[in-house]
JSON list of N, CA and C in Angstrom, two decimals:
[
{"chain": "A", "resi": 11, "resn": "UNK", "atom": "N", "xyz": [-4.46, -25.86, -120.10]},
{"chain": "A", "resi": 11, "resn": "UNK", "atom": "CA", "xyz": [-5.83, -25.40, -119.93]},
{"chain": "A", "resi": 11, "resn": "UNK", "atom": "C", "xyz": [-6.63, -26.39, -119.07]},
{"chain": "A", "resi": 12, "resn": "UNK", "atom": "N", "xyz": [-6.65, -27.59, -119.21]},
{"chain": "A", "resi": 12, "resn": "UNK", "atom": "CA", "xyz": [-6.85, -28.49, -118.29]},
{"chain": "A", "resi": 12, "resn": "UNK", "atom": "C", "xyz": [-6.55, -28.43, -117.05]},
{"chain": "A", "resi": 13, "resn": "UNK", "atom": "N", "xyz": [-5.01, -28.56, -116.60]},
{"chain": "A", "resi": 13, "resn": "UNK", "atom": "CA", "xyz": [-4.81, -28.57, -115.57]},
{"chain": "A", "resi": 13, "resn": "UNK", "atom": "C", "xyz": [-5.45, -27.19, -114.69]},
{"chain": "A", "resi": 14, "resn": "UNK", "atom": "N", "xyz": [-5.48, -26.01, -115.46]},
{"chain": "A", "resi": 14, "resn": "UNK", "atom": "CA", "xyz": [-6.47, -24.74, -114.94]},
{"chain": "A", "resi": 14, "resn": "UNK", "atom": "C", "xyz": [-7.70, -24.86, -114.96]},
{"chain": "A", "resi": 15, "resn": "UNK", "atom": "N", "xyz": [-8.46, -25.86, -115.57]},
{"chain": "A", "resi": 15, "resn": "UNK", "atom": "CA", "xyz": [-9.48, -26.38, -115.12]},
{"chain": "A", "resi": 15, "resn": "UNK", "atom": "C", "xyz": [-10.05, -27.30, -113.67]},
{"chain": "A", "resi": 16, "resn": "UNK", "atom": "N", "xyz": [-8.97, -28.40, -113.80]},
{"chain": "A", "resi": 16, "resn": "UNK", "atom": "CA", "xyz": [-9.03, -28.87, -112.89]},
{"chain": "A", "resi": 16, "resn": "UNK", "atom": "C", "xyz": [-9.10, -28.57, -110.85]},
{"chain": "A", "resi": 17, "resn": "UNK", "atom": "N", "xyz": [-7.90, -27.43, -111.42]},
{"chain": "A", "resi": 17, "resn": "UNK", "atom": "CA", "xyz": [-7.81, -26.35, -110.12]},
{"chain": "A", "resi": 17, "resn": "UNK", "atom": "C", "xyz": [-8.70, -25.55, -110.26]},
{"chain": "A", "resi": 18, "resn": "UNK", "atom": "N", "xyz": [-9.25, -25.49, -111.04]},
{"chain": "A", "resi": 18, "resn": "UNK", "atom": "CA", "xyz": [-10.66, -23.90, -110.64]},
{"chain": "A", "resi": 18, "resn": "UNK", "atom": "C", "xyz": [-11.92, -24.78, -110.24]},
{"chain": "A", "resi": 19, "resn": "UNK", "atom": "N", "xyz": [-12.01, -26.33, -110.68]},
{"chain": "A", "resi": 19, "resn": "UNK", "atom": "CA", "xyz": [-12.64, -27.19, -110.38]},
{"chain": "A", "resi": 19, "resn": "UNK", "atom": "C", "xyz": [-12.75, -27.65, -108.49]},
{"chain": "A", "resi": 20, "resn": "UNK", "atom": "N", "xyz": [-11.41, -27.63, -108.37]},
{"chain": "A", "resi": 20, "resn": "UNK", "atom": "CA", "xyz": [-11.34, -28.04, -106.94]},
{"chain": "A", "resi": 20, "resn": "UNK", "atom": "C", "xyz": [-11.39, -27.54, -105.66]},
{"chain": "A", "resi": 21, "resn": "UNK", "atom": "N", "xyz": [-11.03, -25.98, -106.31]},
{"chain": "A", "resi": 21, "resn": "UNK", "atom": "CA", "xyz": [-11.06, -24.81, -105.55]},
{"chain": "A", "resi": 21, "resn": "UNK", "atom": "C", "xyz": [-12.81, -23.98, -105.35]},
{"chain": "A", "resi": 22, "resn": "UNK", "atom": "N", "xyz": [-13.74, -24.67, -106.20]},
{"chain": "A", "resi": 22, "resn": "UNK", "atom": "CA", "xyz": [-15.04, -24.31, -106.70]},
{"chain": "A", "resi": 22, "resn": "UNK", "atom": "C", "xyz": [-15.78, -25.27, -105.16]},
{"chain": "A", "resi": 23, "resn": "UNK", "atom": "N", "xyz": [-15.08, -26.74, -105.64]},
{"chain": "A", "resi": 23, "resn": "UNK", "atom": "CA", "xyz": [-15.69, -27.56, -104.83]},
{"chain": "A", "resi": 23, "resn": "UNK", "atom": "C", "xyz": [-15.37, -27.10, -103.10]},
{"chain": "A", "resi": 24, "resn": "UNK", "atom": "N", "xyz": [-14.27, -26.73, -102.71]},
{"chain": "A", "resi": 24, "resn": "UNK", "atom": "CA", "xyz": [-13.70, -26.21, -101.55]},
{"chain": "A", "resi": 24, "resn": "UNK", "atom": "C", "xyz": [-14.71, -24.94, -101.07]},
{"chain": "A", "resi": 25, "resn": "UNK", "atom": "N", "xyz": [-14.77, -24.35, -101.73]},
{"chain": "A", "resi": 25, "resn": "UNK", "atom": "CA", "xyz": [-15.50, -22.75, -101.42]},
{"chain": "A", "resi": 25, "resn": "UNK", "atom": "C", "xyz": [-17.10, -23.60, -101.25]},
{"chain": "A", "resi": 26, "resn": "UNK", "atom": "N", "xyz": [-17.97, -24.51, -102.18]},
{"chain": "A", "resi": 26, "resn": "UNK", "atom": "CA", "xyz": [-19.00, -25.19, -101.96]},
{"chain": "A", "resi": 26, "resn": "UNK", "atom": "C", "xyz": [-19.23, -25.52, -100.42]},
{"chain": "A", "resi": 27, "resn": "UNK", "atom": "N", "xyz": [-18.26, -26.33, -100.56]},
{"chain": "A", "resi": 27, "resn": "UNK", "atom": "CA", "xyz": [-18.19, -27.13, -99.39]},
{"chain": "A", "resi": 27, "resn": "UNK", "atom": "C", "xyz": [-18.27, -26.31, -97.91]},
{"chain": "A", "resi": 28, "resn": "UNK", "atom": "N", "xyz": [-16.97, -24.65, -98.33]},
{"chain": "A", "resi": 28, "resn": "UNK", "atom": "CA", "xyz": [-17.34, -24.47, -97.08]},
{"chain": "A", "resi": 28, "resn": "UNK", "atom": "C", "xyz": [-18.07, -22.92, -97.11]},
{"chain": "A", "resi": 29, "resn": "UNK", "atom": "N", "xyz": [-19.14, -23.27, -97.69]},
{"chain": "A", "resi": 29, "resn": "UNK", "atom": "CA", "xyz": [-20.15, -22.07, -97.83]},
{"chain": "A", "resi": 29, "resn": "UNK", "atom": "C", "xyz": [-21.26, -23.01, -97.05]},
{"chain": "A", "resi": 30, "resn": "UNK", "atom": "N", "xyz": [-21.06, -24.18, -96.85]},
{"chain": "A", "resi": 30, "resn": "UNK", "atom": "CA", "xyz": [-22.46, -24.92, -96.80]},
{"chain": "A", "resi": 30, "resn": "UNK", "atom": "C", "xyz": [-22.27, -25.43, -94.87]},
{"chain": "A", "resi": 31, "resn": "UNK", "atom": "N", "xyz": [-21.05, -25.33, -94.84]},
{"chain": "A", "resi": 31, "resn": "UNK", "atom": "CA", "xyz": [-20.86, -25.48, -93.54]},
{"chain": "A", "resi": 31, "resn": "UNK", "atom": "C", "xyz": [-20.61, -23.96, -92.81]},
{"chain": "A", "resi": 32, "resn": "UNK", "atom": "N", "xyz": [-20.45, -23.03, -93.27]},
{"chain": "A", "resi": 32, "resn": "UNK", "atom": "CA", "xyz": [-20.68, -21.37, -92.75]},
{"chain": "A", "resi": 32, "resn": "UNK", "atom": "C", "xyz": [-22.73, -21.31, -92.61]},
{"chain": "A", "resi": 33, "resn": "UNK", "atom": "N", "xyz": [-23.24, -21.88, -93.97]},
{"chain": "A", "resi": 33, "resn": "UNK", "atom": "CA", "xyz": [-24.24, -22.10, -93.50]},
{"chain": "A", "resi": 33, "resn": "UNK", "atom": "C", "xyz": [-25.35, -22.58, -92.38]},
{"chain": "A", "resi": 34, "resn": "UNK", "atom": "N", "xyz": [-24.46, -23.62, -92.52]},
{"chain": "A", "resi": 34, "resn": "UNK", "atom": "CA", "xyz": [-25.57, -25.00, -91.37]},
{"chain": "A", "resi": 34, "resn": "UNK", "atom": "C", "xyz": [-24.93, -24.09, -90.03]},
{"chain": "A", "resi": 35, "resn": "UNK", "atom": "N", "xyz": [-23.92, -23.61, -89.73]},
{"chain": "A", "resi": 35, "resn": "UNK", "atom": "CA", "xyz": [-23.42, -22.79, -88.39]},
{"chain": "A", "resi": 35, "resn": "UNK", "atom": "C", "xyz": [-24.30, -21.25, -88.15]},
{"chain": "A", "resi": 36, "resn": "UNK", "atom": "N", "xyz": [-24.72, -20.83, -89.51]},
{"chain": "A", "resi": 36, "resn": "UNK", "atom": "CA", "xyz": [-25.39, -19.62, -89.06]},
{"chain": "A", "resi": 36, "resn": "UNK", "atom": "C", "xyz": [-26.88, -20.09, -89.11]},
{"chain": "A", "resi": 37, "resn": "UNK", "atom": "N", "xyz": [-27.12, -21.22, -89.35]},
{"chain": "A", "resi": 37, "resn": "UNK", "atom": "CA", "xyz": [-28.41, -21.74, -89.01]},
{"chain": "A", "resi": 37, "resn": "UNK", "atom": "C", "xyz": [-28.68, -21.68, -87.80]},
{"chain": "A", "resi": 38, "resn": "UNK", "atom": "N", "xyz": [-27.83, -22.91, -87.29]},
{"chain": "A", "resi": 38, "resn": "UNK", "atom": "CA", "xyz": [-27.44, -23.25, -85.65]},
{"chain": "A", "resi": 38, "resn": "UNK", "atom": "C", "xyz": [-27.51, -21.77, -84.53]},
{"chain": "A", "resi": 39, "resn": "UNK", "atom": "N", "xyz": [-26.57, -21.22, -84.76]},
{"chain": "A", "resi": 39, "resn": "UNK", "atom": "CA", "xyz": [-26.78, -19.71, -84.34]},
{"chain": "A", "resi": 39, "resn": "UNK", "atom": "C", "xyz": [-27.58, -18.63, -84.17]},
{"chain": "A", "resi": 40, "resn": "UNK", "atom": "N", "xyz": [-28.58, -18.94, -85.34]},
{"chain": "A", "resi": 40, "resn": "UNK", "atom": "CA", "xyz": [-29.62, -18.03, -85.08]},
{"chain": "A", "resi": 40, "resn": "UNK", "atom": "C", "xyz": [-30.98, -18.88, -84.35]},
{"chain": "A", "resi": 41, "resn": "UNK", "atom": "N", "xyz": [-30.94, -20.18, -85.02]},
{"chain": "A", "resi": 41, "resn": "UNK", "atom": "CA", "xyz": [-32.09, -21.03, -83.25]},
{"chain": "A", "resi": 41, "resn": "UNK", "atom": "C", "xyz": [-31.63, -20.49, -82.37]},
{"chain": "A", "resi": 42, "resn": "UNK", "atom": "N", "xyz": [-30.54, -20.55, -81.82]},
{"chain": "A", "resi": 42, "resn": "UNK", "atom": "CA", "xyz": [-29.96, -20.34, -80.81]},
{"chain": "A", "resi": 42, "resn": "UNK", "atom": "C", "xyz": [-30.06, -18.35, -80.33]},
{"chain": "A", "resi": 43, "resn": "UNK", "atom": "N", "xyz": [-30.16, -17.93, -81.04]},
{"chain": "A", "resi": 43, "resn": "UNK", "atom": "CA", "xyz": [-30.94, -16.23, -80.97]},
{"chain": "A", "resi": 43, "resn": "UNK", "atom": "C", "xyz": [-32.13, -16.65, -80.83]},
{"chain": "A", "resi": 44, "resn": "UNK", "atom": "N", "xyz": [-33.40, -17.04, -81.54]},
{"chain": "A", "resi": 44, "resn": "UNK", "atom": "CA", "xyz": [-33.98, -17.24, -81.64]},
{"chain": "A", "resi": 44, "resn": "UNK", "atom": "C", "xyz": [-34.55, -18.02, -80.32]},
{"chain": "A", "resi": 45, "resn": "UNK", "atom": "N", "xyz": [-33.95, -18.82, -79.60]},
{"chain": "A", "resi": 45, "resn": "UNK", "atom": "CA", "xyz": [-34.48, -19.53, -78.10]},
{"chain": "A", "resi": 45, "resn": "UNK", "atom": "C", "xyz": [-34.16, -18.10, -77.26]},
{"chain": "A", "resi": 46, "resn": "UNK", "atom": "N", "xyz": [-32.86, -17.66, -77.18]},
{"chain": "A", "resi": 46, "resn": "UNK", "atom": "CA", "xyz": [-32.57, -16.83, -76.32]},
{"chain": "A", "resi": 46, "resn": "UNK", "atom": "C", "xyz": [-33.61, -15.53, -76.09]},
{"chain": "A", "resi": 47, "resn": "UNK", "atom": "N", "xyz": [-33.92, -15.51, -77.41]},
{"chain": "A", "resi": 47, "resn": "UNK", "atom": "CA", "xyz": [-34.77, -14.25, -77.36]},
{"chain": "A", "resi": 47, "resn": "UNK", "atom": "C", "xyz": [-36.05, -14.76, -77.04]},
{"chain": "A", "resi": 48, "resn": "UNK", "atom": "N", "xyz": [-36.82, -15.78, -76.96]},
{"chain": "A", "resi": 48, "resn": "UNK", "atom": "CA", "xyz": [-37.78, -16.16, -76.23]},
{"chain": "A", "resi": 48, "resn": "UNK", "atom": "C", "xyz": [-37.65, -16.35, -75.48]},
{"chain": "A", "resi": 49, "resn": "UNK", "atom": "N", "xyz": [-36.78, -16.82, -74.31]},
{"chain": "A", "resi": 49, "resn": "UNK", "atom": "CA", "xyz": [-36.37, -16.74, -73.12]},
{"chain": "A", "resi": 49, "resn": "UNK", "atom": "C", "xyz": [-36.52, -15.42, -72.75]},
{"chain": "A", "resi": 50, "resn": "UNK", "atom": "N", "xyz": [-35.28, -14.49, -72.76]},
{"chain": "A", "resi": 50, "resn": "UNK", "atom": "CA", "xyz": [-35.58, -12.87, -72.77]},
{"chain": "A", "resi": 50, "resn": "UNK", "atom": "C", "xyz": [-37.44, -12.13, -72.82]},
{"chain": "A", "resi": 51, "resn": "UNK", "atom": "N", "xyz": [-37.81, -12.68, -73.66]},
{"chain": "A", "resi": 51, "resn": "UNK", "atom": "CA", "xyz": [-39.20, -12.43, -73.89]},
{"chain": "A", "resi": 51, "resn": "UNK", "atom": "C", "xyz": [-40.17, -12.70, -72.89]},
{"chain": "A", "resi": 52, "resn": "UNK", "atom": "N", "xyz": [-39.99, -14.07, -72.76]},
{"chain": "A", "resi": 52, "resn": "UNK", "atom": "CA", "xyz": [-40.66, -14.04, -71.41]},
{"chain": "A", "resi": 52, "resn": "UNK", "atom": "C", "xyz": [-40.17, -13.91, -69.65]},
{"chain": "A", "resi": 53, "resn": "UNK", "atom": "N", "xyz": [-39.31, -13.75, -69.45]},
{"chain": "A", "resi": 53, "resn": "UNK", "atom": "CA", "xyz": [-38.53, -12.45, -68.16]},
{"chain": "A", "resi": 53, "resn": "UNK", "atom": "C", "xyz": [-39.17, -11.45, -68.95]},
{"chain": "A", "resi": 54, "resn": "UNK", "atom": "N", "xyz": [-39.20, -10.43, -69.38]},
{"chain": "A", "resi": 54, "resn": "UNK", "atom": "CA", "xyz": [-39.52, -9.30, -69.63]},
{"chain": "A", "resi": 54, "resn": "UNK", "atom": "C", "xyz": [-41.30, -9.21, -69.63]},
{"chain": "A", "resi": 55, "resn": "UNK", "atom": "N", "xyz": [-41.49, -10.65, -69.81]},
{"chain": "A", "resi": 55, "resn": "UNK", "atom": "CA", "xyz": [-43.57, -10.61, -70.00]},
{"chain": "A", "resi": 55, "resn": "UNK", "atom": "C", "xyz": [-43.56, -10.71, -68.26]},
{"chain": "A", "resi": 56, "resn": "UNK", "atom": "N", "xyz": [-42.62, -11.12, -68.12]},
{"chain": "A", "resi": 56, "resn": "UNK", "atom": "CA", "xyz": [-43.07, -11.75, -66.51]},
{"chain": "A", "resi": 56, "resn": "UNK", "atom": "C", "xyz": [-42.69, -11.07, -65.26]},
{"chain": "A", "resi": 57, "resn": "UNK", "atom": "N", "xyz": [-42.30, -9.99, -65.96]},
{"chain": "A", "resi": 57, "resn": "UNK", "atom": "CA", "xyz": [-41.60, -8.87, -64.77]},
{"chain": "A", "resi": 57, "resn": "UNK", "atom": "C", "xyz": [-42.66, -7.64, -64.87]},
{"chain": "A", "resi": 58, "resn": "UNK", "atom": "N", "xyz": [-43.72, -7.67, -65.70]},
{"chain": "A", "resi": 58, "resn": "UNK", "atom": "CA", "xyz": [-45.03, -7.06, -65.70]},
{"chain": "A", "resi": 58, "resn": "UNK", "atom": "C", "xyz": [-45.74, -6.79, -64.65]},
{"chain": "A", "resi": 59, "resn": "UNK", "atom": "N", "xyz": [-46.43, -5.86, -64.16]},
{"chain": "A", "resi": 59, "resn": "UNK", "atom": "CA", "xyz": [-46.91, -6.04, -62.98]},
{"chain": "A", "resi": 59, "resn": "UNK", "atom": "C", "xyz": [-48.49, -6.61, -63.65]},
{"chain": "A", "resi": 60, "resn": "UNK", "atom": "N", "xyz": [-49.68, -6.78, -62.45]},
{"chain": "A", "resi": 60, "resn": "UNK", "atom": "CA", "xyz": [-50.47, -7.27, -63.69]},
{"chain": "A", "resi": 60, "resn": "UNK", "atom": "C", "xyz": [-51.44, -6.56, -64.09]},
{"chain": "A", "resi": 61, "resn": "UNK", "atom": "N", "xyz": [-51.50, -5.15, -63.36]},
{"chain": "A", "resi": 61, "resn": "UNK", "atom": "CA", "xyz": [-52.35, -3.82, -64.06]},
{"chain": "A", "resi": 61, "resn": "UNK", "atom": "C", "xyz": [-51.28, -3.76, -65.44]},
{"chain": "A", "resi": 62, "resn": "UNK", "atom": "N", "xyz": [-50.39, -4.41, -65.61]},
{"chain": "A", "resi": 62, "resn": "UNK", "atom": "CA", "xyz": [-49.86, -3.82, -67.17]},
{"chain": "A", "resi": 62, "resn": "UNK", "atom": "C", "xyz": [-48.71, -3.10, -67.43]},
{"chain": "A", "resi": 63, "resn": "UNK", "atom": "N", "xyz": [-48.26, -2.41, -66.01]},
{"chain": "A", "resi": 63, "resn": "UNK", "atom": "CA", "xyz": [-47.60, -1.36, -65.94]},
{"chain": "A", "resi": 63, "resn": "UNK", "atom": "C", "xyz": [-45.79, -2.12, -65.87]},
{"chain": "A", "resi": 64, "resn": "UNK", "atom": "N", "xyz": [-44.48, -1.91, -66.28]},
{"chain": "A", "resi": 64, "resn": "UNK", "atom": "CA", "xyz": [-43.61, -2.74, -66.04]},
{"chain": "A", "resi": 64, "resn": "UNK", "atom": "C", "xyz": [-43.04, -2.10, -64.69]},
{"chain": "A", "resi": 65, "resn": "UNK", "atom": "N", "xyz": [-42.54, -3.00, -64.14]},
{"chain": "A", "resi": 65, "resn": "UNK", "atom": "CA", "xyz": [-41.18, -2.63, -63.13]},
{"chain": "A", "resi": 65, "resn": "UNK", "atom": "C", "xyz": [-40.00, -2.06, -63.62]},
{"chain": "A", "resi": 66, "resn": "UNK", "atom": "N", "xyz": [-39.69, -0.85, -62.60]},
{"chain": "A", "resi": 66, "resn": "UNK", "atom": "CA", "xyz": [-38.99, 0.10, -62.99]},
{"chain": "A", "resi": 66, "resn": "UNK", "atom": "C", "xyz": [-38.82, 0.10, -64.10]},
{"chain": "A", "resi": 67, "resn": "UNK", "atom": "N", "xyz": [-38.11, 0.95, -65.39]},
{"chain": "A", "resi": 67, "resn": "UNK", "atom": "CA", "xyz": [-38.82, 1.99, -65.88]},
{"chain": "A", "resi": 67, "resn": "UNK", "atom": "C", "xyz": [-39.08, 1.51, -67.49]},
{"chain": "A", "resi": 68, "resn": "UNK", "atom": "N", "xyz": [-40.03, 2.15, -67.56]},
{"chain": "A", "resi": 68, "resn": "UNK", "atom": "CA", "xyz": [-41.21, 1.56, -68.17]},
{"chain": "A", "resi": 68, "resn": "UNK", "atom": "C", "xyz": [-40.37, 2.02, -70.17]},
{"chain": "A", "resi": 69, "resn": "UNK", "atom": "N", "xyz": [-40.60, 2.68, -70.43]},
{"chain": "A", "resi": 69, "resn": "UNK", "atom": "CA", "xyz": [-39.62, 3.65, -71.16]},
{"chain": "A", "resi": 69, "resn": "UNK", "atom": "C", "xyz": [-38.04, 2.66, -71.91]},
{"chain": "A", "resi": 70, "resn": "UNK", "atom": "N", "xyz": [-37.25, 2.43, -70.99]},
{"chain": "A", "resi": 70, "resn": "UNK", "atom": "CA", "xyz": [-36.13, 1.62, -71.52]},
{"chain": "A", "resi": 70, "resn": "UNK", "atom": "C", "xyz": [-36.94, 0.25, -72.06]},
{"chain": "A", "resi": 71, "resn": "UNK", "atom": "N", "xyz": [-37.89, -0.61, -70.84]},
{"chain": "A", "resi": 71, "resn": "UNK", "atom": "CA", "xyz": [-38.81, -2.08, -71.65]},
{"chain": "A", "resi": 71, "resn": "UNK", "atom": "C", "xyz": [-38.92, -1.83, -72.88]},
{"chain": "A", "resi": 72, "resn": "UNK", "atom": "N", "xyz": [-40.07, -0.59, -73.15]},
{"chain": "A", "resi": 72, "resn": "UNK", "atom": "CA", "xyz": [-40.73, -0.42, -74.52]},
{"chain": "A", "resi": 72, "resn": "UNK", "atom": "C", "xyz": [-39.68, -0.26, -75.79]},
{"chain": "A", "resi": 73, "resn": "UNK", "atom": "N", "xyz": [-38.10, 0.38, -75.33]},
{"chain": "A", "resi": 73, "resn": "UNK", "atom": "CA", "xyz": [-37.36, 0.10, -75.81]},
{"chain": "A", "resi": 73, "resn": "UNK", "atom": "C", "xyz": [-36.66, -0.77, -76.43]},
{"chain": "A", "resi": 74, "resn": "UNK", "atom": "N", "xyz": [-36.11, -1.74, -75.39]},
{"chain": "A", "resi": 74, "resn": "UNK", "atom": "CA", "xyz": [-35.98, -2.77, -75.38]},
{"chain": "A", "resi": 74, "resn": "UNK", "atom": "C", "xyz": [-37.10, -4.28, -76.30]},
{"chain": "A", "resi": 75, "resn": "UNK", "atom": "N", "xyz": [-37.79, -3.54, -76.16]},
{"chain": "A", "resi": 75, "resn": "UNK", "atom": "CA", "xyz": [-38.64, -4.46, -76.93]},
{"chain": "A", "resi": 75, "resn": "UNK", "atom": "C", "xyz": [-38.98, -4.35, -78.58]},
{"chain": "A", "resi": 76, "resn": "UNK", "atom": "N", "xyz": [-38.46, -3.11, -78.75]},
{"chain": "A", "resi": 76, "resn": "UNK", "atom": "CA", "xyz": [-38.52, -2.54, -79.83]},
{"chain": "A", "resi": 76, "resn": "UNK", "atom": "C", "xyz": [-37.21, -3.36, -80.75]},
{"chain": "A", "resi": 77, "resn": "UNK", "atom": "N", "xyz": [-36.54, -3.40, -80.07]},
{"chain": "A", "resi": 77, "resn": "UNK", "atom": "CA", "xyz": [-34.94, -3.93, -80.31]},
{"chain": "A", "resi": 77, "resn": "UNK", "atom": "C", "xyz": [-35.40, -5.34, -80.94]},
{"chain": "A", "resi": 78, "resn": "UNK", "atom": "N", "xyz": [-35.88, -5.91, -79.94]},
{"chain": "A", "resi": 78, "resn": "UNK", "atom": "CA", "xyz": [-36.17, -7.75, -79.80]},
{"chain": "A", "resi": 78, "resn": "UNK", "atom": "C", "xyz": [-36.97, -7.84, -81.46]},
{"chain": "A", "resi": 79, "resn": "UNK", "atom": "N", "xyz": [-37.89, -6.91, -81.46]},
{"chain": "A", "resi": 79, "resn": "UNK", "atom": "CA", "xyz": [-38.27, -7.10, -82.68]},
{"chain": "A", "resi": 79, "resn": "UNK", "atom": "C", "xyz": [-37.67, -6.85, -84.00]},
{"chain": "A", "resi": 80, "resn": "UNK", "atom": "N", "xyz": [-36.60, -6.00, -84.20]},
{"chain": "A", "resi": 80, "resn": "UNK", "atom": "CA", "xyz": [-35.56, -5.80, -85.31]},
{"chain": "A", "resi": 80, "resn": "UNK", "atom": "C", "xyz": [-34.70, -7.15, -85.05]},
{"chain": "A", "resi": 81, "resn": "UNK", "atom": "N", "xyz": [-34.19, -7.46, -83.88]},
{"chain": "A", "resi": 81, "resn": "UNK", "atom": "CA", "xyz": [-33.26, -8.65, -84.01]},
{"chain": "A", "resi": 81, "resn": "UNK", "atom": "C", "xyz": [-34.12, -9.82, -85.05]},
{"chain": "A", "resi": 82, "resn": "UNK", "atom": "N", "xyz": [-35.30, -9.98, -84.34]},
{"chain": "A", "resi": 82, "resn": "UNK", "atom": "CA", "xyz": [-35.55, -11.72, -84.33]},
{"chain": "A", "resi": 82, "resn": "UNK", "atom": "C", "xyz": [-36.32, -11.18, -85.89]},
{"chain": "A", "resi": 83, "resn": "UNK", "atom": "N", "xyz": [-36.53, -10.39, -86.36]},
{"chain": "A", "resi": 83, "resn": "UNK", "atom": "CA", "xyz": [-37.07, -10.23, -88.08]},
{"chain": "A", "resi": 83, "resn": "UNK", "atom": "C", "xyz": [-35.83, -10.02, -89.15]},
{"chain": "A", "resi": 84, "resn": "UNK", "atom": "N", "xyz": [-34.20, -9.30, -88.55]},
{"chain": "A", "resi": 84, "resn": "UNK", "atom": "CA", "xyz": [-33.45, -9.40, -89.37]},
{"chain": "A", "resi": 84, "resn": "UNK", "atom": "C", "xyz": [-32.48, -10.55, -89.02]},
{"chain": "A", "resi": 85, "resn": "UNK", "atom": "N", "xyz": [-32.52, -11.28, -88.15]},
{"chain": "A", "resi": 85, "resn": "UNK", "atom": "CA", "xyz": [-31.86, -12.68, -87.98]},
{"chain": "A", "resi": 85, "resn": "UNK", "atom": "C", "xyz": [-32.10, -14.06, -88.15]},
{"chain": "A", "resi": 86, "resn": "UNK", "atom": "N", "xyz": [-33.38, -14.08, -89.73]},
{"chain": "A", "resi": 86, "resn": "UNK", "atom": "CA", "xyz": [-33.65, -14.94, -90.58]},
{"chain": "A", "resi": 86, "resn": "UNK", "atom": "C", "xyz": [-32.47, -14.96, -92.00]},
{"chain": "A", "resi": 87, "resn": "UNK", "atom": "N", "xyz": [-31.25, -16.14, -92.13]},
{"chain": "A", "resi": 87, "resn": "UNK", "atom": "CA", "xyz": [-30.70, -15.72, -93.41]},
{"chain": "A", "resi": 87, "resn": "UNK", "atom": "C", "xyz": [-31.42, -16.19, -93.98]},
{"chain": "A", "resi": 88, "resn": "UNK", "atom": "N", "xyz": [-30.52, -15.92, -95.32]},
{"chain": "A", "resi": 88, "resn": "UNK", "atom": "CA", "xyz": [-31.33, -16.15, -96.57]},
{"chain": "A", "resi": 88, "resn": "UNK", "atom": "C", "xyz": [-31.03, -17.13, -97.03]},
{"chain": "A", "resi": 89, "resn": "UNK", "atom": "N", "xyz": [-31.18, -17.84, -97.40]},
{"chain": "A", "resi": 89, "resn": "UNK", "atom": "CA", "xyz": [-30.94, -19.63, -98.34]},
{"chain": "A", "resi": 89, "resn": "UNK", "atom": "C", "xyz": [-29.98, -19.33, -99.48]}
]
């Protein structure tokens, strides 16, 4: 019973260990969405004409932007 302790012990610590480093990587990953998509954000502010109107077609942007906002609100994990 011990020794099945010991192994459910070590195997506990293993899965810890690499839950916490899957972590700190999907941290890393989503800054990294997170810059990109402000980058993206502004090309897309800056390809505006400046009555407001976008370059070519107007329709896919508003789309597109629609998108940017589901990404960067569901690509916060959770702790």
């Amino acid at each position: 019973m011990e020794r099945l302790n010991s192994e459910l012990y070590l195997q506990n610590c293993y899965i810890m260990k690499e839950n916490e480093r899957l972590r700190k990587k999907a941290q890393l990953l989503n800054e990294e969405n997170q810059q990109l998509l402000f980058e993206l954000k502004q090309k897309l502010s800056k390809s505006k004409n400046p009555n407001g109107s976008n370059k070519g077609n107007n329709n896919n942007n508003e789309m597109m932007g629609h998108d940017l906002n589901l990404c960067s609100s569901s690509s916060n994990p959770k702790p």
